[in-house]
Coordinates of C-alpha atoms in Angstrom, one line a residue:
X7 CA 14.0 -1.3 -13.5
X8 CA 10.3 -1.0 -14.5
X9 CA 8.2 -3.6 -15.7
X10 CA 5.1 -4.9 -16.8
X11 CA 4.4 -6.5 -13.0
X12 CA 4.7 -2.8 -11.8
X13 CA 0.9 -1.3 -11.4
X14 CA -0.1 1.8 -13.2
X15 CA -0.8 3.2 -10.3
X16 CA 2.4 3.5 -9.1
X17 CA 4.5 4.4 -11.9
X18 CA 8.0 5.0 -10.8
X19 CA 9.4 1.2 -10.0
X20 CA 12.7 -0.2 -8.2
X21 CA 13.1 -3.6 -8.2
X22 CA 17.1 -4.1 -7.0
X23 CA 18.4 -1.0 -5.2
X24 CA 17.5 2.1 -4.8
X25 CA 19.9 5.3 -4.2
X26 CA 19.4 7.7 -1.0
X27 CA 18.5 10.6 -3.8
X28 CA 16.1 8.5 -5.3
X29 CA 14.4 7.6 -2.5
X30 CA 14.7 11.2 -1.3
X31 CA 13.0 12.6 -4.5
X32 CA 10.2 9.7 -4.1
X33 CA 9.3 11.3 -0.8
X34 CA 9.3 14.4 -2.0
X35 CA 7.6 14.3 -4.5
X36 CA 5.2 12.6 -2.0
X37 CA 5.3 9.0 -3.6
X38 CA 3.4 6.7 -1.4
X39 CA 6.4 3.8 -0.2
X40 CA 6.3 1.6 2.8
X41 CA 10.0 1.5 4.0
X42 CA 10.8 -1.7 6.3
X43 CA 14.1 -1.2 8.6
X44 CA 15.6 -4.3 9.1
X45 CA 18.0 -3.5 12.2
X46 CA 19.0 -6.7 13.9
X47 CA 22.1 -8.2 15.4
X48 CA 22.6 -12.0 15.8
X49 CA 22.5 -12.9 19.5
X50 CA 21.1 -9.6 20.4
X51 CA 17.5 -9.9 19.2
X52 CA 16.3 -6.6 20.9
X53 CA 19.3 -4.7 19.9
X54 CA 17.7 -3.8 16.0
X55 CA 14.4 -2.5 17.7
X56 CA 16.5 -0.2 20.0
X57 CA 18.3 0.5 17.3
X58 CA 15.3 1.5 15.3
X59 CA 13.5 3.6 17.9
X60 CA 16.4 5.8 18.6
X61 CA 16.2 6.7 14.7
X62 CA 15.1 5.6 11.6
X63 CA 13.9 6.7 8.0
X64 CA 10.9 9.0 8.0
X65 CA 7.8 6.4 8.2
X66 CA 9.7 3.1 8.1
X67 CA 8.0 0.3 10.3
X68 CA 10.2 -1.7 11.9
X69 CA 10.7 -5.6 10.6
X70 CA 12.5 -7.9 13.3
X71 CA 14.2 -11.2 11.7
X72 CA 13.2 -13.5 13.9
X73 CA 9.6 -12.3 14.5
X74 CA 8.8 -11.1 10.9
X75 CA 11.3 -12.1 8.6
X76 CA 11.3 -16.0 9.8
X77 CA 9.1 -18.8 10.9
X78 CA 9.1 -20.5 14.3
X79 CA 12.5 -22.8 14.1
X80 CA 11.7 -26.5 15.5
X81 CA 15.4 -27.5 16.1
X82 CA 15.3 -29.1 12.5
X83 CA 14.4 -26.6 9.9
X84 CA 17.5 -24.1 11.0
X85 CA 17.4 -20.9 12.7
X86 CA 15.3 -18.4 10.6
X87 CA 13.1 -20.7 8.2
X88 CA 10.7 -19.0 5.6
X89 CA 7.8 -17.8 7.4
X90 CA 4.3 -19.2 6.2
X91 CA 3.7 -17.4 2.7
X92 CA 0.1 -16.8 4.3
X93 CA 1.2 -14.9 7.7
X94 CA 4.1 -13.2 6.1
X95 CA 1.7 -11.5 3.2
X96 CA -1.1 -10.9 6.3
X97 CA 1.9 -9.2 8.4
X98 CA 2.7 -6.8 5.6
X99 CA -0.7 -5.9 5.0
X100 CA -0.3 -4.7 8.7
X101 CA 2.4 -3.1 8.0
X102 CA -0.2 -1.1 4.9
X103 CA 1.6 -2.5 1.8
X104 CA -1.0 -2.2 -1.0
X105 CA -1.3 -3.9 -4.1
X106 CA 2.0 -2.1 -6.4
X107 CA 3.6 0.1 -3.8
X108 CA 7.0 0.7 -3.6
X109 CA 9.0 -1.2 -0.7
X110 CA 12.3 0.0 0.5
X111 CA 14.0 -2.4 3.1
X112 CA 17.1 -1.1 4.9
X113 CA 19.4 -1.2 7.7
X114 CA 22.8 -0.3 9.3
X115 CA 24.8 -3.5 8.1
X116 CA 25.2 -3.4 4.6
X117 CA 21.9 -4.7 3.6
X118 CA 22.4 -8.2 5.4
X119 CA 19.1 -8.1 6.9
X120 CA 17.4 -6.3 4.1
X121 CA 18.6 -8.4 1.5
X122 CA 16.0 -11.1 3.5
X123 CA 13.2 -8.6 3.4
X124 CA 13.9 -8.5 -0.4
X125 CA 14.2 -11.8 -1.3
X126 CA 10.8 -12.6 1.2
X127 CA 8.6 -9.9 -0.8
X128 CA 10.0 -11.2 -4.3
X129 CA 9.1 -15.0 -2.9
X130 CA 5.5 -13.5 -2.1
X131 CA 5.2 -12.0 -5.9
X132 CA 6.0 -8.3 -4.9
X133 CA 8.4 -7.0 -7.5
X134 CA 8.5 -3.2 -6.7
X135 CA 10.9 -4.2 -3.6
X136 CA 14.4 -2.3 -3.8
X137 CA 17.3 -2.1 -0.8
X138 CA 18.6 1.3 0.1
X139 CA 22.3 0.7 -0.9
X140 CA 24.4 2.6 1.8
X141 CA 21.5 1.8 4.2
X142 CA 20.8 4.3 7.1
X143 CA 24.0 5.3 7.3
X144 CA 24.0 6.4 3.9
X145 CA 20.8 8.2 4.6
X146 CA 22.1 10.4 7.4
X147 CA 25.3 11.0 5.4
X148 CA 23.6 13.1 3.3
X149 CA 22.0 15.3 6.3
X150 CA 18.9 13.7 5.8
X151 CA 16.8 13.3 9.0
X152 CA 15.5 10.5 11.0
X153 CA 12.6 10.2 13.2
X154 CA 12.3 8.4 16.5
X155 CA 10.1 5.7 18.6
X156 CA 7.9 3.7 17.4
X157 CA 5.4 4.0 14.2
X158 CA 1.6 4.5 15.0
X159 CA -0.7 1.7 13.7
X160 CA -1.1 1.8 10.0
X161 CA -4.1 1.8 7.9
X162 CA -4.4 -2.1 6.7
X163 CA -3.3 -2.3 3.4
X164 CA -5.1 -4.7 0.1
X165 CA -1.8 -6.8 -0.5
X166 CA -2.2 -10.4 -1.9
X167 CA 0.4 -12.6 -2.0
X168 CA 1.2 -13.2 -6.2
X169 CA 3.6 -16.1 -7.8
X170 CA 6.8 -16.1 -6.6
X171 CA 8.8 -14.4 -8.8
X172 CA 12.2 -16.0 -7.3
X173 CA 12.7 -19.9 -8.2
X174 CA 11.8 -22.4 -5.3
X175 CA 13.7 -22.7 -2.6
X176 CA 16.0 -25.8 -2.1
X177 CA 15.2 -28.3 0.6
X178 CA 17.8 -29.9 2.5
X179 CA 17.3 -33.2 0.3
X180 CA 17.9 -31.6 -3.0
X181 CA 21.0 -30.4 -1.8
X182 CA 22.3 -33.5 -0.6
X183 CA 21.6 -34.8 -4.2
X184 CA 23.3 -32.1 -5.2
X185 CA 26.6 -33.4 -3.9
X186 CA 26.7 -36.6 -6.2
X187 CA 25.2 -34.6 -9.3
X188 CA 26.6 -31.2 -9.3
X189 CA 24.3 -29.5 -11.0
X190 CA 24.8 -26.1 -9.2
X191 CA 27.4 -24.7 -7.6
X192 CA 26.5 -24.2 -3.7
X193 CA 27.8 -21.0 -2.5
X194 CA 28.0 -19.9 1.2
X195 CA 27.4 -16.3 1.9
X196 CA 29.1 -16.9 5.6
X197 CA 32.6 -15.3 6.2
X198 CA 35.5 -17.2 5.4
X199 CA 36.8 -18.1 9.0
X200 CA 33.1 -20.0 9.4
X201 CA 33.4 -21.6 6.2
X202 CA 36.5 -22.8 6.3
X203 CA 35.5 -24.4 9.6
X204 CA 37.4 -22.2 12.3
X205 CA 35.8 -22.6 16.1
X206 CA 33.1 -20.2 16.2
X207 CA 30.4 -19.6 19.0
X208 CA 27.5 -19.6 16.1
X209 CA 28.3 -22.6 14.5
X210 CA 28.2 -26.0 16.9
X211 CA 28.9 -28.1 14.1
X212 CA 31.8 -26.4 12.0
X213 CA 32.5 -26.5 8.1
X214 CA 30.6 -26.3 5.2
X215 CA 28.6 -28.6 2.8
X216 CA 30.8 -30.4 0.3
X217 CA 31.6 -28.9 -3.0
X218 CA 30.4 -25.5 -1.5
X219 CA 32.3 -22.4 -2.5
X220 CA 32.8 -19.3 -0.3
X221 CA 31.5 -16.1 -1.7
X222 CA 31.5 -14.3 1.7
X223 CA 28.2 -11.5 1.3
X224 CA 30.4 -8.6 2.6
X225 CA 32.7 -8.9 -0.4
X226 CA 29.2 -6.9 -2.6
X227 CA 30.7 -3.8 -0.8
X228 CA 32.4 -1.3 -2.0
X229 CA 34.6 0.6 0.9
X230 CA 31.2 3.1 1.2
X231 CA 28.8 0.1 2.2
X232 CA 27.3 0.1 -1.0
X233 CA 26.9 -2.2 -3.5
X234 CA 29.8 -2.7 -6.1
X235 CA 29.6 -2.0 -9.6
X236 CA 27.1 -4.4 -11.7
X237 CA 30.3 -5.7 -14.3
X238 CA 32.5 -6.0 -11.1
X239 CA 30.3 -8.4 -9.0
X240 CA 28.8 -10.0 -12.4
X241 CA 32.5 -10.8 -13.1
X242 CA 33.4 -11.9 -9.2
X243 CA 30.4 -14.3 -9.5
X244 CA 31.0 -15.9 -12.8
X245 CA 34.5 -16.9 -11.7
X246 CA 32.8 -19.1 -8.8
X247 CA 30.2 -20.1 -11.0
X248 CA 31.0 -20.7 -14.6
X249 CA 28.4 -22.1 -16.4
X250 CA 26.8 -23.3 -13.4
X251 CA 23.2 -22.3 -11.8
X252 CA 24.0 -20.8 -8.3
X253 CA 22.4 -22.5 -5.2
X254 CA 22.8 -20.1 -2.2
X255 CA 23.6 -20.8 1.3
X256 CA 24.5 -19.3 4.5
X257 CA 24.1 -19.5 8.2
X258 CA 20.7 -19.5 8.6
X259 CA 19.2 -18.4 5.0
X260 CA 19.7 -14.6 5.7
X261 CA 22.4 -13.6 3.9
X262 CA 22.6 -16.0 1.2
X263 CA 19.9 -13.4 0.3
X264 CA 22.5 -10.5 0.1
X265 CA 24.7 -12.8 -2.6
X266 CA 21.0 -13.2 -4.6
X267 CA 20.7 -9.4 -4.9
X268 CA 23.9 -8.8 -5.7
X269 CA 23.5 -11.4 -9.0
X270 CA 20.2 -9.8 -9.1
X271 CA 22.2 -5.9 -9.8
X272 CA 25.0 -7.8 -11.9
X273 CA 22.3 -9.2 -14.3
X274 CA 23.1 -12.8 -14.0
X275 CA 20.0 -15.8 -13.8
X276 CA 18.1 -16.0 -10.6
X277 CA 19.6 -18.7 -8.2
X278 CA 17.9 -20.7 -6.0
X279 CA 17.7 -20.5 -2.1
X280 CA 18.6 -22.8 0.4
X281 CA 16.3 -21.3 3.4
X282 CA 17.6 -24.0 5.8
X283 CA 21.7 -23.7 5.2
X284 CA 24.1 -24.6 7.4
X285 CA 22.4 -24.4 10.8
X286 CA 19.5 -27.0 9.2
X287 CA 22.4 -28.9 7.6
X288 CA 24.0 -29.9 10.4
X289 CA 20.6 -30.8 12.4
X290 CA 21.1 -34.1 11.2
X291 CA 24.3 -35.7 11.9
X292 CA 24.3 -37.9 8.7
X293 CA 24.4 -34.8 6.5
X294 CA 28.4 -34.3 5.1
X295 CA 30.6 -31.7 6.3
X296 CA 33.3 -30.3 4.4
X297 CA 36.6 -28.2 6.0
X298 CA 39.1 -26.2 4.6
X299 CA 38.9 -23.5 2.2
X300 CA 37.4 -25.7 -0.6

């Protein structure tokens, strides 16, 4: 888990997940880690800032997916683009992140929204990023406490945005190519009913792009909500993939993230991100759109 990217100053490192006792130790040991809870619910935007006010992990500052986690969607770029590299690195200086420090995102859905917060920091160059596997649930399973309203104002902290440390992200045009070469292998994080192209109030166009395969984000849970063994999702992904780079996909480039940390834990080479997916695919009409279960 560590590595040379990690500061001296913050010696202990996490860069995939991070277990509830080893977060617990962290704080007490009185480790100094900015914890981001990524509550949210599609089609509910207030319900994951209720959510985090009536309790969360002791310290965490709250990150909203459409507010923090996105940019400002024009009807053409799909529902959560990347935010601005710029404004995303000044919110999370905000937030206190310093140069090094350890991040822990979480929530109360399997990692779905934290796998974004992940993927964002690791786009930004921050490498000490880790998702609490089990999320808050996990947390309060083990009789540990949570705090509620909302966090004071932090002290600003010195973060600068670094190399990415995640390949580029796809554009919409490069996955169209993709189509007629095939160099990677799309895969859509979505659930199966959505991909297949089932009627489905989040979806006005339904299907999936052509030659995409389903690799549904849920499926990198054990029955606890945490993440499956490394061999068993490195083995579930190489059966999609072969010898194939991975291209990820999803509704709205959310979690498409989860499936990138999950071949992040199994060990397998870094995929690239298709931030746009299926709700920017289907923004232009011309695009190709696939049914079925292949």
């Amino acid at each position: 888990m560590a590595s040379d990217l990690f500061s001296e100053a913050f010696p202990m490192a996490y860069d995939t997940l991070i277990s509830v006792p080893q977060l617990h130790a962290l704080f007490a040991d009185g480790a100094d880690v900015l914890v981001l809870d990524c509550d949210f619910e599609l089609g509910m935007a207030d319900k994951g800032r209720a959510a985090y006010r009536a309790g969360h992990l002791p310290g965490a500052r709250y990150a909203h997916l459409d507010e923090d986690l996105a940019g400002p969607p024009d009807g053409s770029n799909g529902r959560h683009p990347l935010p601005a590299r710029v404004a995303f690195a000044a919110w999370l200086r905000t937030q206190g992140l310093k140069q090094g420090q350890q991040v822990v995102a979480c929530d109360s859905s399997g990692g779905a929204w934290a796998a974004r917060a992940w993927w964002l920091l690791r786009w930004i160059g921050h490498a000490r990023v880790a998702v609490l596997d089990g999320g808050k649930q996990a947390w309060t399973a083990a009789g540990l406490p949570l705090e509620t309203g909302d966090a004071a104002p932090a002290v600003p902290g010195d973060f600068v945005a670094g190399d990415p440390l995640v390949p580029s992200p796809a554009t919409a045009r490069e996955v169209l190519a993709n189509i007629e070469q095939g160099a990677a292998q799309v895969l859509d994080a979505r659930d199966p009913s959505r991909f297949r192209g089932d009627p489905n109030p989040v979806d006005p166009v339904a299907g999936h792009i052509p030659g995409a395969r389903n690799r549904f984000f849920r499926d990198n849970l054990a029955a606890d909500g945490r993440f499956r063994p490394a061999d068993e999702l490195g083995a579930a992904f190489t059966a999609l993939l072969g010898e194939q780079p991975a291209l990820l996909s999803c509704g709205s480039g959310v979690t498409a993230c989860h499936n990138a940390l999950a071949m992040a834990v199994a060990g397998l080479p870094q995929p690239r991100l298709y931030p746009g997916s299926w709700s920017e695919w289907i923004a232009d009409p011309a695009r190709p759109v696939a049914t079925g279960d292949a």
